[in-house]
mmCIF file of N, CA, C and O in Angstrom:
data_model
loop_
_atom_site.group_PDB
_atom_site.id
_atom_site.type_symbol
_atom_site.label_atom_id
_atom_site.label_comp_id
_atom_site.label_asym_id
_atom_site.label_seq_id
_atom_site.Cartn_x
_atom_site.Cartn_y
_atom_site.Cartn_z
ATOM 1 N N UNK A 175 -20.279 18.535 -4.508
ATOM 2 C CA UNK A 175 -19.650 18.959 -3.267
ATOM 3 C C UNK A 175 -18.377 18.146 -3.050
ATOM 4 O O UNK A 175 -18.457 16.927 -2.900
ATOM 5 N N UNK A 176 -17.247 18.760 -3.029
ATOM 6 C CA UNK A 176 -15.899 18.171 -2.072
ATOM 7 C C UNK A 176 -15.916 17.341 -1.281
ATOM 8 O O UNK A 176 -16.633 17.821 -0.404
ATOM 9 N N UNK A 177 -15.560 16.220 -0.910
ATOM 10 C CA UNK A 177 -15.529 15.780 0.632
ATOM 11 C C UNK A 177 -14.331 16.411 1.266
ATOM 12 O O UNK A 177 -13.338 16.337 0.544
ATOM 13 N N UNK A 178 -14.130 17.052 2.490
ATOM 14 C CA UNK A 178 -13.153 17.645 3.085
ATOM 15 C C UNK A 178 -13.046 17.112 4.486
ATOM 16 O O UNK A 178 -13.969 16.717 5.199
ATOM 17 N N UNK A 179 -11.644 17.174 4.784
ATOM 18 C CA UNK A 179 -11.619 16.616 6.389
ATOM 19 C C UNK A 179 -11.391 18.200 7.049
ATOM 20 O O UNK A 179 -10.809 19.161 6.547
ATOM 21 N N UNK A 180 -11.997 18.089 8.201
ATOM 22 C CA UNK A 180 -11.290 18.953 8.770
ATOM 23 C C UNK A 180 -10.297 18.722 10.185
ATOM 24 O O UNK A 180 -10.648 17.738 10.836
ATOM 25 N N UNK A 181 -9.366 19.322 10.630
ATOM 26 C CA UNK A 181 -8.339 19.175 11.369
ATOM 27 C C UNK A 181 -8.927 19.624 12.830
ATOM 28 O O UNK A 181 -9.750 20.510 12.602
ATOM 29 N N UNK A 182 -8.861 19.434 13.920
ATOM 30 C CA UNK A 182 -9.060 20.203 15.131
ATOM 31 C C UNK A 182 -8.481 20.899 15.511
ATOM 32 O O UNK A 182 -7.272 20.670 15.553
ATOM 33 N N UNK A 183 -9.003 22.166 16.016
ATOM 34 C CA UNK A 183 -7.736 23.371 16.533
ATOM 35 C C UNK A 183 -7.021 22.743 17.703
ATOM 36 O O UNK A 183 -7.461 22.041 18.615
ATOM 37 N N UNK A 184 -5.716 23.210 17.421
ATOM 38 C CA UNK A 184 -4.452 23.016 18.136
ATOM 39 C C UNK A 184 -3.797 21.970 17.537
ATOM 40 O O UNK A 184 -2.636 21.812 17.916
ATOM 41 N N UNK A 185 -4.470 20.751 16.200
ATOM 42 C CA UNK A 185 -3.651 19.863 15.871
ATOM 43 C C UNK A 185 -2.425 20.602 15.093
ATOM 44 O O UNK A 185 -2.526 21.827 15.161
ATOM 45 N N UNK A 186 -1.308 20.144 14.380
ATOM 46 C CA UNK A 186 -0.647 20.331 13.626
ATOM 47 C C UNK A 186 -1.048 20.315 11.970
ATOM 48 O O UNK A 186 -1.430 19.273 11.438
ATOM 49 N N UNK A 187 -0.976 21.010 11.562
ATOM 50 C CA UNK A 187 -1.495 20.277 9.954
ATOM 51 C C UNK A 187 -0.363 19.398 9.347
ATOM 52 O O UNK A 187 0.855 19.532 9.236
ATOM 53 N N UNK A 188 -1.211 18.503 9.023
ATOM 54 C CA UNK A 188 -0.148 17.293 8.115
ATOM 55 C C UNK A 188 0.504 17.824 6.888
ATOM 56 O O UNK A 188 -0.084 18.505 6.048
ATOM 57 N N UNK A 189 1.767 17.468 6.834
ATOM 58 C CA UNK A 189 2.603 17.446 5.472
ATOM 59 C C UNK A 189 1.833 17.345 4.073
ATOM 60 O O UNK A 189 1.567 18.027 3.083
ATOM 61 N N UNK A 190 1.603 15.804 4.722
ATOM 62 C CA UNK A 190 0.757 15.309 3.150
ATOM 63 C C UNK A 190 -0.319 15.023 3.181
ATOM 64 O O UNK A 190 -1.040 15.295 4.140
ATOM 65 N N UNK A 191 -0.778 14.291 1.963
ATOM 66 C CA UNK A 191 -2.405 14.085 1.892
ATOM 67 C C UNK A 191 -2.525 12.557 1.353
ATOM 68 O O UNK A 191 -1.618 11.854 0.909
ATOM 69 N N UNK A 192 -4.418 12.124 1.581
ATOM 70 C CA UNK A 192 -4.419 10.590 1.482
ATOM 71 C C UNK A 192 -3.795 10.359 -0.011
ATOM 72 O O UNK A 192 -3.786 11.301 -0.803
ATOM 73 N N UNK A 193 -3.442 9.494 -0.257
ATOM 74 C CA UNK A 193 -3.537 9.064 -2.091
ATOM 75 C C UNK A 193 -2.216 9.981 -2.523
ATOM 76 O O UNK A 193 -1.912 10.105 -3.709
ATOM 77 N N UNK A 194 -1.727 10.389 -1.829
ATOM 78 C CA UNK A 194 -0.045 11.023 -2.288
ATOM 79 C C UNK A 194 0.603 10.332 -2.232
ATOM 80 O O UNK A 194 0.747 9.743 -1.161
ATOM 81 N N UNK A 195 1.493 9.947 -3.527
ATOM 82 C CA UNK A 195 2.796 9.464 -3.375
ATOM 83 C C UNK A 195 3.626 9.544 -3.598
ATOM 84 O O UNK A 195 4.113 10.317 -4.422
ATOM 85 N N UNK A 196 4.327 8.474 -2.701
ATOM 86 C CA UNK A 196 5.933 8.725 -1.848
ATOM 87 C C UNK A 196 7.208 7.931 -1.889
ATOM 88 O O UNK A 196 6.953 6.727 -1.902
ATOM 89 N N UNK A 197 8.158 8.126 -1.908
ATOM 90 C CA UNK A 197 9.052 6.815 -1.714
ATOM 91 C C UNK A 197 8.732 5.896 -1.071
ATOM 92 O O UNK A 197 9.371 4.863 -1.269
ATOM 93 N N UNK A 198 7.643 5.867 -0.056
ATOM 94 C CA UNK A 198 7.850 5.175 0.747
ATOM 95 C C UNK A 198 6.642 3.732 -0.050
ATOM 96 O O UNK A 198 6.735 2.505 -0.092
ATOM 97 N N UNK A 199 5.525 4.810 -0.600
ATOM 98 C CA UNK A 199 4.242 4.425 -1.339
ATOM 99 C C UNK A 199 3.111 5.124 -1.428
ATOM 100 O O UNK A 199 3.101 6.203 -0.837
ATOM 101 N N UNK A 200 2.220 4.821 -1.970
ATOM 102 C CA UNK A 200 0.838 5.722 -1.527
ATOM 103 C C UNK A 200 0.369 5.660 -0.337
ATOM 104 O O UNK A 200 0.244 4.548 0.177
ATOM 105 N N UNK A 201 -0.083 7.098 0.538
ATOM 106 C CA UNK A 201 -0.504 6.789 2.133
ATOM 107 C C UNK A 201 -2.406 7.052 1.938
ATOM 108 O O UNK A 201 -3.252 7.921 1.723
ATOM 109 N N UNK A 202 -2.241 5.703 2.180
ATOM 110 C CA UNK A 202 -3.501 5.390 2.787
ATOM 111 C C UNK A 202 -4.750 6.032 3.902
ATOM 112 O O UNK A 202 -5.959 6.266 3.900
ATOM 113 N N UNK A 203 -3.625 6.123 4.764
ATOM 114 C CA UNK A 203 -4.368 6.755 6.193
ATOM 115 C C UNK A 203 -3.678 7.427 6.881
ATOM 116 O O UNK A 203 -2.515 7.026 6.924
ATOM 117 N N UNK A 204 -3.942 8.507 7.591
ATOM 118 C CA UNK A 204 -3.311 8.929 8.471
ATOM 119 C C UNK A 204 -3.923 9.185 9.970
ATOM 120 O O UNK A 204 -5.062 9.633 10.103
ATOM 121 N N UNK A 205 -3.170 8.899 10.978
ATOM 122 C CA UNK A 205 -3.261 9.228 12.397
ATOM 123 C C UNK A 205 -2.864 10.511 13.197
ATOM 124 O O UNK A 205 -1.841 11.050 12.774
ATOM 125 N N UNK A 206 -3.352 10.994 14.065
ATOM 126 C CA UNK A 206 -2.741 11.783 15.287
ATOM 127 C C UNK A 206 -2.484 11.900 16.037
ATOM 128 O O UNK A 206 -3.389 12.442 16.671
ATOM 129 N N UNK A 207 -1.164 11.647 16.955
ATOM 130 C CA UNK A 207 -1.039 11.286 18.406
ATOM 131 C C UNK A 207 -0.904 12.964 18.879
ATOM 132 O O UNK A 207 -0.073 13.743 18.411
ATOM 133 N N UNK A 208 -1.742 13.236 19.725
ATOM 134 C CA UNK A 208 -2.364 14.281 20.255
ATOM 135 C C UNK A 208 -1.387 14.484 21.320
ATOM 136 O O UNK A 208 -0.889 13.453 21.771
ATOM 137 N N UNK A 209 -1.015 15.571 21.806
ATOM 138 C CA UNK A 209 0.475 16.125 22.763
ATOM 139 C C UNK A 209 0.146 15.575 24.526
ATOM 140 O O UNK A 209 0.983 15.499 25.426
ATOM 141 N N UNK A 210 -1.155 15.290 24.593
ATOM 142 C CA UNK A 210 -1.452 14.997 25.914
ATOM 143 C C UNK A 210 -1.874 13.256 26.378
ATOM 144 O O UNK A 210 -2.668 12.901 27.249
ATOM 145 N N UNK A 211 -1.107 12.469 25.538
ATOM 146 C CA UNK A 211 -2.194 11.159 24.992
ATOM 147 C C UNK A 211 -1.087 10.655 25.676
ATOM 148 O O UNK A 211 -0.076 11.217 26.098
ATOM 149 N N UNK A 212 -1.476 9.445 25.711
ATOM 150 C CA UNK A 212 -0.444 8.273 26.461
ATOM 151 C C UNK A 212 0.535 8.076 25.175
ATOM 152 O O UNK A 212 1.695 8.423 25.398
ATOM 153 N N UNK A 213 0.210 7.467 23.572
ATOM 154 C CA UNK A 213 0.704 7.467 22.005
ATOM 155 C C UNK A 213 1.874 8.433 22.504
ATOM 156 O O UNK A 213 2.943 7.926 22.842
ATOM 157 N N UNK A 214 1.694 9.784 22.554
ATOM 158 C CA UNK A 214 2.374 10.913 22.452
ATOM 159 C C UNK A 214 3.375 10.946 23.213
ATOM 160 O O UNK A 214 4.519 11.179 22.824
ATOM 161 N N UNK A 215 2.926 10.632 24.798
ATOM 162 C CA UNK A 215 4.184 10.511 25.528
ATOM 163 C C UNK A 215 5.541 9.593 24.891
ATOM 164 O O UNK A 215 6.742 9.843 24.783
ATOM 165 N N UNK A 216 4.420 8.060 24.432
ATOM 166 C CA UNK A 216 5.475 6.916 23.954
ATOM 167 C C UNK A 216 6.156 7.261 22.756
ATOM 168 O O UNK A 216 7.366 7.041 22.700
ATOM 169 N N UNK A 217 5.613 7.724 21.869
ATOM 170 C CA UNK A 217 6.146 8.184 20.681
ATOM 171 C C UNK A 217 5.937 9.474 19.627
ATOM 172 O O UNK A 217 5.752 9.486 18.410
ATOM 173 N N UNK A 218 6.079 10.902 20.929
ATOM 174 C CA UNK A 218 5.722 11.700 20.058
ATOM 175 C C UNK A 218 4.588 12.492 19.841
ATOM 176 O O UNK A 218 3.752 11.678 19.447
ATOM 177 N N UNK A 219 4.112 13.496 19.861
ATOM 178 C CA UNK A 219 3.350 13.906 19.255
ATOM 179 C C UNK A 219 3.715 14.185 17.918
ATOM 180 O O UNK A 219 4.827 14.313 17.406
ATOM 181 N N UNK A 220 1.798 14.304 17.126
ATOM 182 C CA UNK A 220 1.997 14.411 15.582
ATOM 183 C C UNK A 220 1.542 13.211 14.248
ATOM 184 O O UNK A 220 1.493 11.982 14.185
ATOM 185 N N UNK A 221 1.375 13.893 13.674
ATOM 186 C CA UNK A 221 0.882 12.847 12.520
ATOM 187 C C UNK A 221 1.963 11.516 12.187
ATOM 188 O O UNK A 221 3.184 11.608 12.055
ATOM 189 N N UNK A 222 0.961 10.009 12.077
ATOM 190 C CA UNK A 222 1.551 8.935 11.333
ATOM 191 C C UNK A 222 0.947 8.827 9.958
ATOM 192 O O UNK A 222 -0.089 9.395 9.613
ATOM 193 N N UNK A 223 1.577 8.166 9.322
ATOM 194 C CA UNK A 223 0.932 7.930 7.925
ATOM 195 C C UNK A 223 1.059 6.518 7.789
ATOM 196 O O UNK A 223 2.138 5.967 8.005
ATOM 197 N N UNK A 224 -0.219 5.730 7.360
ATOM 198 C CA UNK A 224 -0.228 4.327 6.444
ATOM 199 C C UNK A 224 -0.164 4.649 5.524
ATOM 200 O O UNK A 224 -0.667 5.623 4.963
ATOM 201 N N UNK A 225 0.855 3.425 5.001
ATOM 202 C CA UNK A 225 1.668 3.688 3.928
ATOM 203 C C UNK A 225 1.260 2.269 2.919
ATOM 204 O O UNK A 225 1.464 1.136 3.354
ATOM 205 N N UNK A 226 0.804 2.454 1.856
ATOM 206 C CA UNK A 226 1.021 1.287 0.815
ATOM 207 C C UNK A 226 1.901 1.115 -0.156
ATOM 208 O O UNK A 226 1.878 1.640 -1.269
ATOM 209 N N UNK A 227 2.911 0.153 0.404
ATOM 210 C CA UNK A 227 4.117 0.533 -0.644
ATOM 211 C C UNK A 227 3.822 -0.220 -2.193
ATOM 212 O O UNK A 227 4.838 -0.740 -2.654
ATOM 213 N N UNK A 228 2.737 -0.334 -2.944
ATOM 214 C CA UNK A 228 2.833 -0.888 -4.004
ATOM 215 C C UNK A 228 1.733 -0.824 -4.699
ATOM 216 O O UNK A 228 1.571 0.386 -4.539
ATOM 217 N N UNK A 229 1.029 -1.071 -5.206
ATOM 218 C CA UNK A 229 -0.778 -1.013 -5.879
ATOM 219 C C UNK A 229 -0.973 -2.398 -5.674
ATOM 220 O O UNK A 229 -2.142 -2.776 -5.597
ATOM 221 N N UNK A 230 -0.048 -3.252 -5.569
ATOM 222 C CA UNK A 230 -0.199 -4.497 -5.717
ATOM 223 C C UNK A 230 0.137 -5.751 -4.358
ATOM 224 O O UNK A 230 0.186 -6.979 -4.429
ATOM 225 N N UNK A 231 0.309 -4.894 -3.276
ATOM 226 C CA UNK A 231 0.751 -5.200 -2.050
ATOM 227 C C UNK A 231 -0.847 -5.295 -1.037
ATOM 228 O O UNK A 231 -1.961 -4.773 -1.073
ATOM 229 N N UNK A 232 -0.189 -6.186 -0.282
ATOM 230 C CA UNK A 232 -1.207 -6.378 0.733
ATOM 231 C C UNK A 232 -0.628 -6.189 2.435
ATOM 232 O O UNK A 232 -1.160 -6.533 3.491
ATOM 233 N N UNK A 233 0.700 -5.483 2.150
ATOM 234 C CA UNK A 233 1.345 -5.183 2.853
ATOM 235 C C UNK A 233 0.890 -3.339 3.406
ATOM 236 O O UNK A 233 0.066 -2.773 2.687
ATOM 237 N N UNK A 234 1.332 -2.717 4.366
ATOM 238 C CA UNK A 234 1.152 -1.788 5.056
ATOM 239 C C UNK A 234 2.163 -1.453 5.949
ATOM 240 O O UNK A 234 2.391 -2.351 6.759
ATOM 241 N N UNK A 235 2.755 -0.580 6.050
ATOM 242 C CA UNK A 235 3.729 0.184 7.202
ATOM 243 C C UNK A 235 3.220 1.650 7.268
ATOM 244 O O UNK A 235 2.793 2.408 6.397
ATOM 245 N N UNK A 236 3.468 1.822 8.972
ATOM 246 C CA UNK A 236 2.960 3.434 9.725
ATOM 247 C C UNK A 236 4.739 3.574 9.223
ATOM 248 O O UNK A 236 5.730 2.846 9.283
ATOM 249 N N UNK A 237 4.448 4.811 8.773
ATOM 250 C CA UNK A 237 5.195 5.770 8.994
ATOM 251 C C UNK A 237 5.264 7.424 10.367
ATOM 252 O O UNK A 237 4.322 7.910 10.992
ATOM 253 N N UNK A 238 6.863 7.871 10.373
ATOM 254 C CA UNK A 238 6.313 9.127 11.460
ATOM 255 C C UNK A 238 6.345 9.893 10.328
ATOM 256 O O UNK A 238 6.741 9.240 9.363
ATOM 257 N N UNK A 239 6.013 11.304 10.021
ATOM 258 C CA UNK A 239 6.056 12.718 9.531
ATOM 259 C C UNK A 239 7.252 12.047 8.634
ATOM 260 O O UNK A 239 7.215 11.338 7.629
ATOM 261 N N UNK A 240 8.646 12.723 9.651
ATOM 262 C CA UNK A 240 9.642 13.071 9.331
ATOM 263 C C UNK A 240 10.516 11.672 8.459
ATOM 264 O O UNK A 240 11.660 11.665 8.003
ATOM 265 N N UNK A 241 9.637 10.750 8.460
ATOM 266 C CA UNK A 241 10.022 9.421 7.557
ATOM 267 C C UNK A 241 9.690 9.534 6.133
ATOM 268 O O UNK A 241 10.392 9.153 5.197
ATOM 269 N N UNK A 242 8.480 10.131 6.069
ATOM 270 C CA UNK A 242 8.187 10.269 4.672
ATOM 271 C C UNK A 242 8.755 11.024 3.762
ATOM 272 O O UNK A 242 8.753 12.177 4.191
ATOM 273 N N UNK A 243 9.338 10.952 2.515
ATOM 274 C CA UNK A 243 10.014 11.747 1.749
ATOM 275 C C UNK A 243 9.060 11.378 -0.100
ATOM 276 O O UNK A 243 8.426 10.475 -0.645
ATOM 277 N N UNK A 244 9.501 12.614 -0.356
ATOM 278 C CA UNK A 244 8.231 12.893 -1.564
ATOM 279 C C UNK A 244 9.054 12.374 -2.465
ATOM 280 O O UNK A 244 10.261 12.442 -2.229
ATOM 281 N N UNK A 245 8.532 11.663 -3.842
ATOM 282 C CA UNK A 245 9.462 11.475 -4.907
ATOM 283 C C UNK A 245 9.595 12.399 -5.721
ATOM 284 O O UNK A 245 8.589 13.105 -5.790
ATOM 285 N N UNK A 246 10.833 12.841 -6.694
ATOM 286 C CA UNK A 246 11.092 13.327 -7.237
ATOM 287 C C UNK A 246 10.139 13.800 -8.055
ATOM 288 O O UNK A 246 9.034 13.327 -7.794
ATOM 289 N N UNK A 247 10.168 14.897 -9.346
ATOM 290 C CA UNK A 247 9.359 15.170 -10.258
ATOM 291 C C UNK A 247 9.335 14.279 -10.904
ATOM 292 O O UNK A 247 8.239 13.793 -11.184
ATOM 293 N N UNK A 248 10.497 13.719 -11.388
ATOM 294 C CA UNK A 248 10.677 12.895 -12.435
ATOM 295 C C UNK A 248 10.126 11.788 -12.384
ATOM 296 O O UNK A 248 9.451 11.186 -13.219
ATOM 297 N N UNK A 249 10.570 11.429 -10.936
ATOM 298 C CA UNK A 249 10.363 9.940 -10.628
ATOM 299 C C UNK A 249 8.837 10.244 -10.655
ATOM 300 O O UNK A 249 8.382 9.866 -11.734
ATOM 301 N N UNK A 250 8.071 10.684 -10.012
ATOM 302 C CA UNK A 250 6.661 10.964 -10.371
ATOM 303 C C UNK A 250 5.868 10.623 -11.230
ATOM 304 O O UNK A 250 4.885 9.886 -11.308
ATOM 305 N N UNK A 251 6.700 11.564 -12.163
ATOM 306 C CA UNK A 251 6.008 11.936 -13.830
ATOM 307 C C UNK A 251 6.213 10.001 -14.824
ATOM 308 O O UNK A 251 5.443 9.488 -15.635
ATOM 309 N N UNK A 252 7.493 9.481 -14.278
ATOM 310 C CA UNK A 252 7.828 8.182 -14.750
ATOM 311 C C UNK A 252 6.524 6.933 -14.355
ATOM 312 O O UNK A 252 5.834 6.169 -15.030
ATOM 313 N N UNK A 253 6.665 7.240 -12.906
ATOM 314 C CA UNK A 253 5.471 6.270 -11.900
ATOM 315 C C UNK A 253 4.022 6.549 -12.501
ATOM 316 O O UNK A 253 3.129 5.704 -12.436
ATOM 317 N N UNK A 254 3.879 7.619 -13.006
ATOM 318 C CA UNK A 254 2.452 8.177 -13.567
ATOM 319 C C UNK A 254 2.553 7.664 -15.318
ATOM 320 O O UNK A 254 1.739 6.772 -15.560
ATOM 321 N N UNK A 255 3.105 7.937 -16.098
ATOM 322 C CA UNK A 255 3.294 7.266 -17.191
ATOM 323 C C UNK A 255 2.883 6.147 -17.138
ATOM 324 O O UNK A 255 1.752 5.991 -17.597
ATOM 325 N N UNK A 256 3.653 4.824 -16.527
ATOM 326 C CA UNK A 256 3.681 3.765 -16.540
ATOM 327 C C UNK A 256 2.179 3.704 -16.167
ATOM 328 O O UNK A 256 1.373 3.389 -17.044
ATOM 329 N N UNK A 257 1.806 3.958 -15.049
ATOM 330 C CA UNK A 257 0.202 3.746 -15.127
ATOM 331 C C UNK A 257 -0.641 3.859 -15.861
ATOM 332 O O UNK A 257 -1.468 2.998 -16.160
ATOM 333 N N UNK A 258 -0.538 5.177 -16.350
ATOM 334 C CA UNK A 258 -1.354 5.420 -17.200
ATOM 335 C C UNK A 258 -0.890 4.038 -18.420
ATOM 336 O O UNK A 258 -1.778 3.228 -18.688
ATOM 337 N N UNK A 259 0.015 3.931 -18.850
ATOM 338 C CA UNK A 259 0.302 2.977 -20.058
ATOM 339 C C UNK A 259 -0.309 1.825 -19.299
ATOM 340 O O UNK A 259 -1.139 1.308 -20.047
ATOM 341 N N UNK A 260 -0.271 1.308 -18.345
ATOM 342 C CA UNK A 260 -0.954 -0.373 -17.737
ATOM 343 C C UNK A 260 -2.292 -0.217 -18.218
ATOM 344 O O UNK A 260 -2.755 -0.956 -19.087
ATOM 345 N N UNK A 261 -3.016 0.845 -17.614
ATOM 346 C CA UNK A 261 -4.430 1.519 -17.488
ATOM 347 C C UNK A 261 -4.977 1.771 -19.144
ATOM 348 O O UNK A 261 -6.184 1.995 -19.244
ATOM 349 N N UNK A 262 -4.364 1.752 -20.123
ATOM 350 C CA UNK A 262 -4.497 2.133 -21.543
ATOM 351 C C UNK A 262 -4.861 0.793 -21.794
ATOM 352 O O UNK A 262 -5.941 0.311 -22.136
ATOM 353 N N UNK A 263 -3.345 0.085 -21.475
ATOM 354 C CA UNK A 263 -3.597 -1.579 -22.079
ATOM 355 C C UNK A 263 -4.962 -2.432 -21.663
ATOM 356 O O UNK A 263 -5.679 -3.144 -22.366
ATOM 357 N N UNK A 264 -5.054 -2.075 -20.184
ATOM 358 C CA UNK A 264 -6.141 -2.932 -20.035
ATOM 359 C C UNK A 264 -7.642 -2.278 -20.559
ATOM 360 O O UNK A 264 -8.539 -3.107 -20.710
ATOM 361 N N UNK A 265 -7.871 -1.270 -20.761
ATOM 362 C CA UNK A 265 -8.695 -1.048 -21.201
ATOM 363 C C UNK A 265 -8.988 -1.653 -22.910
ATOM 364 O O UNK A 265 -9.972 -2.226 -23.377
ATOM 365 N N UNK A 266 -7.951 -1.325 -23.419
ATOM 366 C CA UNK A 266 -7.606 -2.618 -25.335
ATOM 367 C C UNK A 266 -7.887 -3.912 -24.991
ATOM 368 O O UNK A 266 -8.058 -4.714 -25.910
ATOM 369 N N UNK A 267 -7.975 -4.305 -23.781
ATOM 370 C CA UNK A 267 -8.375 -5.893 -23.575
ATOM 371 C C UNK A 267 -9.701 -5.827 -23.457
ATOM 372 O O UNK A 267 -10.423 -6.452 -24.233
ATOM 373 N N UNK A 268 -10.215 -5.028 -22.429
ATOM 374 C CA UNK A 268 -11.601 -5.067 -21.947
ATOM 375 C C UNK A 268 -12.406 -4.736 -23.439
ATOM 376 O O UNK A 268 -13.523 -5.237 -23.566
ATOM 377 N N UNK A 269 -11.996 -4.112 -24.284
ATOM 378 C CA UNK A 269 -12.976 -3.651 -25.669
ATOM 379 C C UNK A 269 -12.554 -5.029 -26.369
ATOM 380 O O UNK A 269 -13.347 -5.639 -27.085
ATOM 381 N N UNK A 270 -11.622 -5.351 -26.189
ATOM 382 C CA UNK A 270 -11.634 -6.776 -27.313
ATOM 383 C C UNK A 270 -12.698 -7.751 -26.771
ATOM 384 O O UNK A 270 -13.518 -8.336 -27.480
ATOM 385 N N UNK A 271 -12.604 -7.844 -25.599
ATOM 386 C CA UNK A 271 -13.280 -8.903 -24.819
ATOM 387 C C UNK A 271 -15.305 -8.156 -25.421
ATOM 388 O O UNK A 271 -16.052 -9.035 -25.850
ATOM 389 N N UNK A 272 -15.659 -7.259 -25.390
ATOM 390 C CA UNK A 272 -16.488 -6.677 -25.630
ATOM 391 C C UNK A 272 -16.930 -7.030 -27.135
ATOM 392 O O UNK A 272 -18.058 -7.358 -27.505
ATOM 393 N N UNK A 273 -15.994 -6.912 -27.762
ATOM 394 C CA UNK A 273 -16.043 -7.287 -28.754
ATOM 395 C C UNK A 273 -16.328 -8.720 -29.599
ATOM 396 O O UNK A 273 -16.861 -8.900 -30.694
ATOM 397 N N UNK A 274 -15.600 -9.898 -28.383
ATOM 398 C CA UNK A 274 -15.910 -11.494 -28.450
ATOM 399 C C UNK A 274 -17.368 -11.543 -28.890
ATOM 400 O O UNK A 274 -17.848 -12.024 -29.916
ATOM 401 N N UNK A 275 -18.189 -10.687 -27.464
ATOM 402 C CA UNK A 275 -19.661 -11.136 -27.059
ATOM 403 C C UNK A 275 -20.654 -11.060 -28.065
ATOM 404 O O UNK A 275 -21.126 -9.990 -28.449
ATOM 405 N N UNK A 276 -21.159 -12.768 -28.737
ATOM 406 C CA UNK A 276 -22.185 -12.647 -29.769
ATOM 407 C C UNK A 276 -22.852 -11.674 -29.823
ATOM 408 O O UNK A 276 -23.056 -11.122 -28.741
ATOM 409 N N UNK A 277 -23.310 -11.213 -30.746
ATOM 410 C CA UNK A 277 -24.396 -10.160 -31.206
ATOM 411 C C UNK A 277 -24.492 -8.914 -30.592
ATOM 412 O O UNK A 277 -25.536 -8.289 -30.780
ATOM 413 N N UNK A 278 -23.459 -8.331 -29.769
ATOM 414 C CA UNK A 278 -23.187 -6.905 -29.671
ATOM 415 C C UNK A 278 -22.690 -6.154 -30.929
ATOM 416 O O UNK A 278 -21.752 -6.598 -31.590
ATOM 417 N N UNK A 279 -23.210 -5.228 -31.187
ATOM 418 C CA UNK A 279 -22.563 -3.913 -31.950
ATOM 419 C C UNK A 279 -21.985 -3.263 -31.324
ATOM 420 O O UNK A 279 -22.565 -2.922 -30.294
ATOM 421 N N UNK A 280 -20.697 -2.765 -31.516
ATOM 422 C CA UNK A 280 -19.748 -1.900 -31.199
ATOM 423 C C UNK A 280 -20.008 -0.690 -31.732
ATOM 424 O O UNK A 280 -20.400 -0.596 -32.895
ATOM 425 N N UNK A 281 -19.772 0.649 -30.744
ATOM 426 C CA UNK A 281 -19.054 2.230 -31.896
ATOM 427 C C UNK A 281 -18.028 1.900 -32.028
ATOM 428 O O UNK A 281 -17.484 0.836 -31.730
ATOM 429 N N UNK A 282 -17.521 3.126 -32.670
ATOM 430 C CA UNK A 282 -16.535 2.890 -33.647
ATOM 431 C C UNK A 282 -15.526 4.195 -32.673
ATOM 432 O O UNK A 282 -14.868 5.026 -33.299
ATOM 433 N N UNK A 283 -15.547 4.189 -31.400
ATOM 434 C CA UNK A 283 -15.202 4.877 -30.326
ATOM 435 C C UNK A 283 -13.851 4.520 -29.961
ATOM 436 O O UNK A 283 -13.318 5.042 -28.982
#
């Protein structure tokens, strides 16, 4: 089964989604300041997004909607490469290390 959120009628539907990323970074979380809320008066109605600008950050910034901008294909397809290549390497460590440990047999996997 999916896990799915669902939205409440009359919200807006959001742009984006959790784990998309952005120039800004991967968004984490998102909020709703609802059209009748005290939030809304101060800033708006409409979706915020937490934002993680890094994999490696312990940092966080809200974004509004209209702040977030999508990265390119390219830039994408580049940001995804590279992971995947980090994610390759460390896995060649973790089998070597596997490999140290007295009296394990390895496949040949």
């Amino acid at each position: 089964m999916q896990p799915t959120i669902t939205i409440p009628y009359g919200w807006k539907y959001p742009h984006f989604t959790l784990g998309q990323r952005t120039e800004q970074g991967i968004i984490i979380g998102m909020k709703y300041y609802l059209s009748d809320s005290l939030l809304a008066y101060e800033y708006d109605e409409g979706w915020r997004y937490l934002v993680m600008p890094d994999m490696n950050s312990i940092e966080e910034e809200n974004h509004l909607e209209n702040e977030i901008k999508l990265l390119k294909p390219q830039e994408l397809k580049t940001l995804l490469e590279a992971e995947i290549k980090k994610r390759l390497y460390q896995l060649e460590v973790l089998k070597y290390e596997l490999k140290t440990i007295p009296g394990i047999v390895m496949n040949k996997n």
